[in-house]
Tab-separated table of C-alpha atoms in Angstrom:
chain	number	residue	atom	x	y	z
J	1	UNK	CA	-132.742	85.161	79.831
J	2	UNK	CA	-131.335	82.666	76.876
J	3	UNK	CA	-128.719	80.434	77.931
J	4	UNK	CA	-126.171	80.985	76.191
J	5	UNK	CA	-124.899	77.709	73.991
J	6	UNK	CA	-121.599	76.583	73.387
J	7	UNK	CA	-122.466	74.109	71.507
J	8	UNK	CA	-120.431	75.777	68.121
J	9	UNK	CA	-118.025	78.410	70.018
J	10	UNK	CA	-118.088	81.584	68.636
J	11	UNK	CA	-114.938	82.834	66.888
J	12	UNK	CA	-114.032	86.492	68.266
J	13	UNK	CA	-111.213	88.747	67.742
J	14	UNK	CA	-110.348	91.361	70.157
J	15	UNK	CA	-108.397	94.409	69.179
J	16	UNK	CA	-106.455	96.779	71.230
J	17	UNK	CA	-104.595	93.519	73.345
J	18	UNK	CA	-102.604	96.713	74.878
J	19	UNK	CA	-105.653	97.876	76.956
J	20	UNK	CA	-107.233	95.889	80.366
J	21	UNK	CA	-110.631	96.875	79.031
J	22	UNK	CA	-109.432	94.333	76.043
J	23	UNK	CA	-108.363	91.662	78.375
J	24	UNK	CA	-111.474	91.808	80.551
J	25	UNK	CA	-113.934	91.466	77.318
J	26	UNK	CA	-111.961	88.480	76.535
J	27	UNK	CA	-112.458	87.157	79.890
J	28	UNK	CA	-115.742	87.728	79.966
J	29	UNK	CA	-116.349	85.458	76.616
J	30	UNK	CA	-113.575	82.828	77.046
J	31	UNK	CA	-115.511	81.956	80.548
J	32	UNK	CA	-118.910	82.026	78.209
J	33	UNK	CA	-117.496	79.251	75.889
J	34	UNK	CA	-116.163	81.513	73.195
J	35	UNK	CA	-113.023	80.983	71.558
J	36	UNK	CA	-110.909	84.465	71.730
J	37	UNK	CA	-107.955	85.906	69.241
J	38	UNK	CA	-106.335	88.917	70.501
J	39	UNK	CA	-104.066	91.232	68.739
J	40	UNK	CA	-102.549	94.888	68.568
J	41	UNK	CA	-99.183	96.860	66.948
J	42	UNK	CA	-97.298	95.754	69.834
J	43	UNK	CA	-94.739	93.165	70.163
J	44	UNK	CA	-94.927	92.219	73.837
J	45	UNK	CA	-98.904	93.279	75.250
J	46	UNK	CA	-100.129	91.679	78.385
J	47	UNK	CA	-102.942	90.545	77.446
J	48	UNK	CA	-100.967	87.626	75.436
J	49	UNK	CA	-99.989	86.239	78.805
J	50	UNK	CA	-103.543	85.038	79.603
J	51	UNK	CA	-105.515	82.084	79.495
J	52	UNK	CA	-108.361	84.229	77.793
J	53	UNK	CA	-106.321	84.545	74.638
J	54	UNK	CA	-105.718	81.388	72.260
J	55	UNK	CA	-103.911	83.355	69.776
J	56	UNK	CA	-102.440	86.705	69.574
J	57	UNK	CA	-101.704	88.579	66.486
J	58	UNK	CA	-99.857	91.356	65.634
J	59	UNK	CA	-100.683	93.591	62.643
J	60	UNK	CA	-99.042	97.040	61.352
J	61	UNK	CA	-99.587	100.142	62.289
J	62	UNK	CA	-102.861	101.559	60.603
J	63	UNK	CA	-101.402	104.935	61.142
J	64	UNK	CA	-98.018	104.008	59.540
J	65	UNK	CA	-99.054	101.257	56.796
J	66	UNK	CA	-103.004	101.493	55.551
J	67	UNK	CA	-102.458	98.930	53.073
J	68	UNK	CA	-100.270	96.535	55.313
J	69	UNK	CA	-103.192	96.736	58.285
J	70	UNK	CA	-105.872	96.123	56.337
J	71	UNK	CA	-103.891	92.723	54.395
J	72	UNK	CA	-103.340	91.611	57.894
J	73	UNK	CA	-106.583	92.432	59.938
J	74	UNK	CA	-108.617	90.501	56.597
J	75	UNK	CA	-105.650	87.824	56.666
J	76	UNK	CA	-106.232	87.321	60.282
J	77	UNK	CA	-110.047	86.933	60.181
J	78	UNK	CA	-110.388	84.454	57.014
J	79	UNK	CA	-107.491	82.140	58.852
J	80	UNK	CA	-108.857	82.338	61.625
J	81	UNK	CA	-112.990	82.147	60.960
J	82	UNK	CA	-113.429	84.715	62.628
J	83	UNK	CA	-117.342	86.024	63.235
J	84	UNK	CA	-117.333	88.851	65.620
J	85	UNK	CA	-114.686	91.346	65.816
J	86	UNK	CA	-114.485	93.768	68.943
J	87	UNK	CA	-112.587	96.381	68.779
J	88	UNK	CA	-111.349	98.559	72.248
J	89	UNK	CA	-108.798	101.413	71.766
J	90	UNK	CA	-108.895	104.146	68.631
J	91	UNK	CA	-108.395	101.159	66.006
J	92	UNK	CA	-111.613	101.083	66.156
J	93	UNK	CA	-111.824	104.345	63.462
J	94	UNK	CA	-109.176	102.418	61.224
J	95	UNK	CA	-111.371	99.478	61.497
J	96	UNK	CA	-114.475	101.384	60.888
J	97	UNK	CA	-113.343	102.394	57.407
J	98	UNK	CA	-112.076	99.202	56.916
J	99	UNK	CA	-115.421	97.366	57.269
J	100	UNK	CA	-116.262	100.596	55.423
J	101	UNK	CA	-114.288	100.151	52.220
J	102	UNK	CA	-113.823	95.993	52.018
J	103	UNK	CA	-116.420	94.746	54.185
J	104	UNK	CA	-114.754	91.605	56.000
J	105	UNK	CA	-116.981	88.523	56.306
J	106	UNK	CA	-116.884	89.269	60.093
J	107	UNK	CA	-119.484	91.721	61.666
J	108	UNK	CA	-117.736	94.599	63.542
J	109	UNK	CA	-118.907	95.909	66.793
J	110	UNK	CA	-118.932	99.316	65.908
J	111	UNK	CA	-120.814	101.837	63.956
J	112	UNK	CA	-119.822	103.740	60.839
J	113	UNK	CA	-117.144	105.581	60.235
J	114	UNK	CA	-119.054	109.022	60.353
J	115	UNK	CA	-121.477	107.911	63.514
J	116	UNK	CA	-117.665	107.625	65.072
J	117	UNK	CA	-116.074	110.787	64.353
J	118	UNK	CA	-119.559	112.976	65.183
J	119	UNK	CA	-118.504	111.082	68.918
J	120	UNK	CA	-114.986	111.818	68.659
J	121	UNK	CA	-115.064	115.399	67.870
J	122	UNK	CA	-115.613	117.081	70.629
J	123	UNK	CA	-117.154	120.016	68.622
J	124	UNK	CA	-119.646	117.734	66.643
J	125	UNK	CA	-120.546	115.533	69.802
J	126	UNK	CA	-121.942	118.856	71.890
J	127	UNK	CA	-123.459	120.110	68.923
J	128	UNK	CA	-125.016	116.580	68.285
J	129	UNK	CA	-126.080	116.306	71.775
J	130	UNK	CA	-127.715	119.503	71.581
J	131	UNK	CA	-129.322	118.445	68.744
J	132	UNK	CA	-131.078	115.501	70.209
J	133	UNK	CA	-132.355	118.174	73.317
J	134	UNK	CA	-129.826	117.391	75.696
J	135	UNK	CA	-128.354	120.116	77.927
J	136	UNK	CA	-124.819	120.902	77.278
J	137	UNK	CA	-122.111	123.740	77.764
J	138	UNK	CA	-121.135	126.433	75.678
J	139	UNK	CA	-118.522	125.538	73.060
J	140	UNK	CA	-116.684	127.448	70.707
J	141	UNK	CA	-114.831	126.298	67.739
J	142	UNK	CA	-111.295	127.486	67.429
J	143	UNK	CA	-109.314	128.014	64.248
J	144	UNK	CA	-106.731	130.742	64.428
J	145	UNK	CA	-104.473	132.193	66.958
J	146	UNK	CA	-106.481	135.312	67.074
J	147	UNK	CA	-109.611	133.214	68.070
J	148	UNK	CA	-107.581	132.556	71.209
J	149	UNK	CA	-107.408	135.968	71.497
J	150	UNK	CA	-111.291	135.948	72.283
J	151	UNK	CA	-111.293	133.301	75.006
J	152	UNK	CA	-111.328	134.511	78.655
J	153	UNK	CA	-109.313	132.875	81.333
J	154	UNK	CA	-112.315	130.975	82.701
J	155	UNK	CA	-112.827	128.411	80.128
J	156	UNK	CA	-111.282	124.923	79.336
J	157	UNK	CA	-109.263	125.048	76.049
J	158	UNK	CA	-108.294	121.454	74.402
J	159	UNK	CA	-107.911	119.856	70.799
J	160	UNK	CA	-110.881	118.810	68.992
J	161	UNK	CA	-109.078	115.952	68.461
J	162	UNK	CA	-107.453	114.469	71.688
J	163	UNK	CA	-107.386	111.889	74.451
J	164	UNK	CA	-106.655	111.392	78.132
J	165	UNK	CA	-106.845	115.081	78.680
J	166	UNK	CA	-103.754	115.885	76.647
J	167	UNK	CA	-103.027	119.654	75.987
J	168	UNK	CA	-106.025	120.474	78.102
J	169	UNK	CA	-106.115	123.277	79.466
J	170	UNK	CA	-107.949	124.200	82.195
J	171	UNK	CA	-108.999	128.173	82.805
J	172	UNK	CA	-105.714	129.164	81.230
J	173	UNK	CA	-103.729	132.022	82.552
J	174	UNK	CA	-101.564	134.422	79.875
J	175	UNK	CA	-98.551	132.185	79.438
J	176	UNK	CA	-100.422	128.995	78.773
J	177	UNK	CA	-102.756	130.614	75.891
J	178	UNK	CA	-99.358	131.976	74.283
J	179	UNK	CA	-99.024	127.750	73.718
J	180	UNK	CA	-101.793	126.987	72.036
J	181	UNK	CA	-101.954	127.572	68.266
J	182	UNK	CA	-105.050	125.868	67.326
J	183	UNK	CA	-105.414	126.338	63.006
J	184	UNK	CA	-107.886	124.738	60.452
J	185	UNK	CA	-105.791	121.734	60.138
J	186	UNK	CA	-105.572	121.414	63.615
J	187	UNK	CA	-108.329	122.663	65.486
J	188	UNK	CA	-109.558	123.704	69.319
J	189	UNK	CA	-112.410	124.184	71.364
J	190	UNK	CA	-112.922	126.815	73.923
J	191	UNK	CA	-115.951	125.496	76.383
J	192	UNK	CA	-117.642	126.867	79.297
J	193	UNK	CA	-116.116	125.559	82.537
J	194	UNK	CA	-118.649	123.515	84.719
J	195	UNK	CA	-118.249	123.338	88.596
J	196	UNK	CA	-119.428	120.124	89.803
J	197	UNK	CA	-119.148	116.398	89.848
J	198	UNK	CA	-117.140	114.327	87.535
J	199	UNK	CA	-118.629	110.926	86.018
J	200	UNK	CA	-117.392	108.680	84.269
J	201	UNK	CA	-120.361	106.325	82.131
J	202	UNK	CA	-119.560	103.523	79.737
J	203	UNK	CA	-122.363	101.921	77.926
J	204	UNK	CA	-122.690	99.128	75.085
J	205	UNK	CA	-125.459	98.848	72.393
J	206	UNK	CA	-126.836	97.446	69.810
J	207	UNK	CA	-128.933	99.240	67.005
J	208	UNK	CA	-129.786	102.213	69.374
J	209	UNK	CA	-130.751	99.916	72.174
J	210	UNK	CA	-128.484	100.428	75.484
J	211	UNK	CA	-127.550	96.805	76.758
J	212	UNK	CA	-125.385	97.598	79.468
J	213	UNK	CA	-124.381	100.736	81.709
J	214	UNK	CA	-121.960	101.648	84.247
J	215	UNK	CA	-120.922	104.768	86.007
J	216	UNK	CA	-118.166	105.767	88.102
J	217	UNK	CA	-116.375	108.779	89.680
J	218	UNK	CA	-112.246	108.778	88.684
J	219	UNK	CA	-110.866	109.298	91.923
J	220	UNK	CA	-107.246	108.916	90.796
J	221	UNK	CA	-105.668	109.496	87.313
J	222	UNK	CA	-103.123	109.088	85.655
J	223	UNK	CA	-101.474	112.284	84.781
J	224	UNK	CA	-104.586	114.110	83.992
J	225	UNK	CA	-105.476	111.934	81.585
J	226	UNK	CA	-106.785	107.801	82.559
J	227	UNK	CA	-108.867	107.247	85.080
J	228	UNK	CA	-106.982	104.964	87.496
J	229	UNK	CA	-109.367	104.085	90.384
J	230	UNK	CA	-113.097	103.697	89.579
J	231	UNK	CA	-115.979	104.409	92.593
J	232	UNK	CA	-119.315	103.126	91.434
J	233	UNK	CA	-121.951	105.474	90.773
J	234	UNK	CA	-125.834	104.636	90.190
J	235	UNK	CA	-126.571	104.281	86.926
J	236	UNK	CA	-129.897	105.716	87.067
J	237	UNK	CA	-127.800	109.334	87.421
J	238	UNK	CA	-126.188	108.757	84.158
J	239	UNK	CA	-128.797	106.795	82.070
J	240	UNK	CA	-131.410	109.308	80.555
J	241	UNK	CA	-128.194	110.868	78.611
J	242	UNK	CA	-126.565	107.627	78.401
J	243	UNK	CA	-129.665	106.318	76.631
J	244	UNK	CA	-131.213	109.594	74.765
J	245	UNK	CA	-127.570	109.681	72.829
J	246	UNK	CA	-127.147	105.954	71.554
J	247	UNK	CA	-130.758	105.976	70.679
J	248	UNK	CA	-130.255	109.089	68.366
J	249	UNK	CA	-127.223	107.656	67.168
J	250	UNK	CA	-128.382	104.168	66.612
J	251	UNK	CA	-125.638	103.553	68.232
J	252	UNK	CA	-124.035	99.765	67.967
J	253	UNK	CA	-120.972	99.652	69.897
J	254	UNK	CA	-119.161	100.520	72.810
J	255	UNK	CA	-119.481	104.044	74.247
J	256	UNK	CA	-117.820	106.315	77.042
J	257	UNK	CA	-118.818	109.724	78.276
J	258	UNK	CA	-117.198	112.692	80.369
J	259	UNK	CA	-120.237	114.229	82.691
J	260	UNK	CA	-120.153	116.832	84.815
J	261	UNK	CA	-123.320	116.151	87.679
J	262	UNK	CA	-124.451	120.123	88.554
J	263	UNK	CA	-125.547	121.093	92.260
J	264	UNK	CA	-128.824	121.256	91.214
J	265	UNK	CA	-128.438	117.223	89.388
J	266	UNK	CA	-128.502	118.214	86.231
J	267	UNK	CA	-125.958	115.706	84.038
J	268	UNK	CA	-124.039	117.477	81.152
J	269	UNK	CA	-121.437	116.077	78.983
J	270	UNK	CA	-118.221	117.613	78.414
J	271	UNK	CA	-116.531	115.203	75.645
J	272	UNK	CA	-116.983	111.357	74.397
J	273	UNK	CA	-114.938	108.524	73.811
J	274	UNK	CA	-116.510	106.011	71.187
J	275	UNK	CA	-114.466	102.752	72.151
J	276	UNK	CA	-114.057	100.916	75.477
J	277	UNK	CA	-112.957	102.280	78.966
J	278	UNK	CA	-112.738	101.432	82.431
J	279	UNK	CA	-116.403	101.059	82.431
J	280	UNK	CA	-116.059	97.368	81.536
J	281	UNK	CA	-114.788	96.119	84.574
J	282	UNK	CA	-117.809	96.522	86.594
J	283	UNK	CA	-119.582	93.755	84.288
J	284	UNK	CA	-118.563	90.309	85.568
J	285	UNK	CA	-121.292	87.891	84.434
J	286	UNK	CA	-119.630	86.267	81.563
J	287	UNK	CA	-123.030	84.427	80.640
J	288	UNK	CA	-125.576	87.474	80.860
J	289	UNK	CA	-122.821	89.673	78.699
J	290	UNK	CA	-122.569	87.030	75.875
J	291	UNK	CA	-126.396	86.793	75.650
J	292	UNK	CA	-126.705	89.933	75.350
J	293	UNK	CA	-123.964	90.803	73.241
J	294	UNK	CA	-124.130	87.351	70.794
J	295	UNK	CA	-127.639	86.457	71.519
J	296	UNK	CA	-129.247	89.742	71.007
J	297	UNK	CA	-131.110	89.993	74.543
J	298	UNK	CA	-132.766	93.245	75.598
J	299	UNK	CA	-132.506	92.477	79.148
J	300	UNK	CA	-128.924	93.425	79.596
J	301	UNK	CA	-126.569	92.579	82.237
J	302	UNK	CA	-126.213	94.649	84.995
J	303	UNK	CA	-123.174	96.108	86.612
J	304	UNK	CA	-121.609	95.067	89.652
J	305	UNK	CA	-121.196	98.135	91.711
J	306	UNK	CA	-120.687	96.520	94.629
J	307	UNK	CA	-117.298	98.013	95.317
J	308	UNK	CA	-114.855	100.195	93.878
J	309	UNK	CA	-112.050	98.856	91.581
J	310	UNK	CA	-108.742	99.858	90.523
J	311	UNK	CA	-105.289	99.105	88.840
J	312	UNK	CA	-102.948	98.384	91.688
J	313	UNK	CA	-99.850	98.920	89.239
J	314	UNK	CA	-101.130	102.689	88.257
J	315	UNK	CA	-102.199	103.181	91.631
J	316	UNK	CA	-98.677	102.263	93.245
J	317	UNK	CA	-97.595	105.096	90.627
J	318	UNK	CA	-99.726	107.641	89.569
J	319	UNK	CA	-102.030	107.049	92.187
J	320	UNK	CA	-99.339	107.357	94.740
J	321	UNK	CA	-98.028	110.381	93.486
J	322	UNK	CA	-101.124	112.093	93.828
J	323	UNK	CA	-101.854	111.436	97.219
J	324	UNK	CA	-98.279	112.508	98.185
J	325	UNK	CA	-99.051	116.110	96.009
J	326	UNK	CA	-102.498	116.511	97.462
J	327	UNK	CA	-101.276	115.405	100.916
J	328	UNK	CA	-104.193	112.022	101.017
J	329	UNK	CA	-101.206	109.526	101.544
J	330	UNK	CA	-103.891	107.968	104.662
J	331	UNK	CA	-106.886	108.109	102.151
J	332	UNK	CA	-105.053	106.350	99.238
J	333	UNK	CA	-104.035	103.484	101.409
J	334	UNK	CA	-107.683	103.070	102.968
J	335	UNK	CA	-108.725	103.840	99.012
J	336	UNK	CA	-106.359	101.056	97.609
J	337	UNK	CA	-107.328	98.324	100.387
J	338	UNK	CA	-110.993	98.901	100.075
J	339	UNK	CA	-110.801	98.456	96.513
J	340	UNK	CA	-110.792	95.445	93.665
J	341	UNK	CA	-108.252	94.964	90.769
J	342	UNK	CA	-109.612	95.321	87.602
J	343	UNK	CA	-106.447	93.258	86.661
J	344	UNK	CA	-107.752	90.055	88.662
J	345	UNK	CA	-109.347	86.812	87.417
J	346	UNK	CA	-110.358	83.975	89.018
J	347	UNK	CA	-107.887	81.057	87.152
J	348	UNK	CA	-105.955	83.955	85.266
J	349	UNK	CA	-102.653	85.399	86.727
J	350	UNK	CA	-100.945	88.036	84.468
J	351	UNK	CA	-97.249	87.929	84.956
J	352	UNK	CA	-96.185	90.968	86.678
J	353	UNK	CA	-93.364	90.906	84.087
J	354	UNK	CA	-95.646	90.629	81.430
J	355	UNK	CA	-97.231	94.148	82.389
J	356	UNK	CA	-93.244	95.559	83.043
J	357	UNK	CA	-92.480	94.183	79.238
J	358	UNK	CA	-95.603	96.200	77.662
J	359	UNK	CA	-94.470	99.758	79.329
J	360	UNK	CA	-91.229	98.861	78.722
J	361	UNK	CA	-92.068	98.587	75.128
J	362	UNK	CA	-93.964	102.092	75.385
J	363	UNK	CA	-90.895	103.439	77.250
J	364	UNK	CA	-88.801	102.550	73.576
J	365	UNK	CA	-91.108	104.139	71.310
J	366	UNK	CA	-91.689	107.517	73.380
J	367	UNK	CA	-87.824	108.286	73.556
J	368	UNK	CA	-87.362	106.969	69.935
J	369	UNK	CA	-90.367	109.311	68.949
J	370	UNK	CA	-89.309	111.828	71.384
J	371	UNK	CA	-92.483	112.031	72.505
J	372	UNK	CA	-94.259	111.901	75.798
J	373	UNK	CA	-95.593	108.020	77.024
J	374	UNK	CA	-98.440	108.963	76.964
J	375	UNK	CA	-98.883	109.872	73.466
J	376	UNK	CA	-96.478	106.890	73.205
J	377	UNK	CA	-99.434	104.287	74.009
J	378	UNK	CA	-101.723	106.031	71.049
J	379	UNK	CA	-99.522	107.165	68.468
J	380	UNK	CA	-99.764	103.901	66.133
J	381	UNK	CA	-103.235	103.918	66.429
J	382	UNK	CA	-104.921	107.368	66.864
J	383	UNK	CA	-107.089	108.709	64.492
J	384	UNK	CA	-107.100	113.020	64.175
J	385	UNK	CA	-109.184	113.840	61.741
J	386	UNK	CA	-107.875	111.780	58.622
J	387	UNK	CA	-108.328	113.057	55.525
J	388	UNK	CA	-108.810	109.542	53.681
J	389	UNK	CA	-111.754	109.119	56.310
């Protein structure tokens, strides 16, 4: 493999400074030589408490000010000489169409705007998969209450457009299907329900080529939605899908999938998220990632999946509220002890206060929005099927 020079640091701006997936990548390339910007909508992310982060910015709301987001992402990259911009939470669909419509000096890890939202949908992304011979389930599209009406109560209903398992809703009885009122503006799907093993796989790639995969099972969430605690699966389970998809796509990006492994091994996807997740922390080279990633090596790094990892702040939450429902308090503790934090860096302690200020933050806008926090952490940044695409 390259070594990977130093010698003039790269310039990178990473997006999303709300997520850990963001403050890992810039980890990874601050240890590699790189010089990392940060920034996000929020006023007080965690991420701007570490070492890995030399600046961070905040811009506007793409979903509340289009104009104002796109002055200050271009702003922010011509001060700043930026070259590579990675994005890690749904700004990457807002920055898509950025790069679409003004094309920045900076190169965007990402693909088009329309490579994006075939991923994001969950409709188009099964019918795309099927399309490129994979196996998938059955699903349905959904555009009226009285297509509702034609769904049994074995299926899993959810929004085409969605996240984190929102308004899912798993083989629905009578009183939950009365909820749902999917229309043409805002539309469902109805898909077969698949008894098996969840996966988790997260992938990055370059021009169709896969650079870098990792796999785990979610053993704890938050809500139903975030994977919390991450046990490492082999790769080899996941990567024929992993692989046959981004090549299809020409994918260049980051890349998440939902799989369901059958009892007889067959891998089939349920849904996709085009942007980073959890996947990220198994990778903890910082020199093989940056060749690959800024150097263009085909021999990508491998992931460590020497041992399970997890966010001890989630897990002394969520986590623990699970185990108490489910009755696993023993196996959480044994779970939680045997396990890594994603959230720890040699030479890089977070402030605990620093991660209190950012939900605290999220806290504010969900009861000012009167919304759940949940949808509180995408709101400013989601992307549902904009018409302006």
């Amino acid at each position: 493999m390259t070594e990977f020079k130093t010698k003039h640091p790269h310039r990178i701006l990473v997006t999303g400074a709300r997520a850990p997936a963001a403050l890992h990548i810039a980890r990874l390339l601050t240890d590699a030589g790189c010089h990392v910007f940060m920034s996000d909508t929020l006023r007080w992310p965690f991420s701007n408490g570490s070492r890995a982060c030399i600046q961070y910015y905040r811009f506007r709301s793409p979903v509340e000010d289009w104009e104002r987001f796109c002055f200050d992402i271009v702003q922010l990259i011509n001060d700043n000489s930026i070259t590579h911009v990675i994005p890690t939470c749904e700004e990457v669909f807002h920055l898509a169409r950025l790069w679409k419509d003004l094309k920045p000096t900076a190169s965007l890890f990402a693909p088009k705007v329309s490579t994006l939202l075939n991923a994001h949908n969950k409709l188009s992304f099964i019918q795309r998969a099927a399309d490129l011979g994979l196996e998938v389930p059955d699903t349905r599209l959904l555009l009226s209450p009285d297509d509702i009406q034609k769904s049994d109560h074995t299926r899993v209903l959810k929004p085409i457009w969605s996240r984190f398992a929102e308004k899912v809703f798993i083989q629905p009885n009578s009183s939950d299907l009365q909820k749902i009122k999917p229309s043409a503006a805002a539309p469902w799907i109805s898909q077969e329900f698949l008894e098996g093993e969840e996966i988790c796989a997260f992938a990055f790639a370059k021009d169709g080529n896969t650079l870098g995969i990792s796999a785990y099972h979610p053993l704890y969430r938050a809500g139903k939605g975030a994977a919390i605690y991450f046990k490492p699966v082999a790769t080899e389970i996941v990567a024929p899908f992993v692989q046959t998809y981004i090549e299809g796509e020409n994918w260049t990006g980051q890349i998440s999938f939902d799989l369901i492994r059958m009892k007889d091994g067959k891998i089939l996807p349920l849904e996709c998220n085009p942007r980073s997740t959890s996947g990220i922390h198994f990778f903890r080279d910082p020199t093989s990632f940056c060749s690959t990633f800024l150097c263009n090596e085909q021999d990508g790094p491998e992931a460590d999946l020497s041992i399970s990892q997890s966010v001890p702040l989630a897990m002394l939450s969520y986590g623990l509220v699970e185990a108490i429902r489910r009755r696993k308090y023993r196996h959480w503790i044994s779970d939680l002890q045997n396990s890594r934090s994603a959230m720890k860096w040699p030479n890089d302690a977070i402030p605990i206060w620093r991660q209190f200020l950012t939900i605290m933050e999220f806290t504010l806008r969900s009861l000012h929005n009167r919304t759940s926090l949940l949808e509180a952490t995408t709101s400013d940044i989601r992307w549902d099927g904009d018409p302006k695409k």
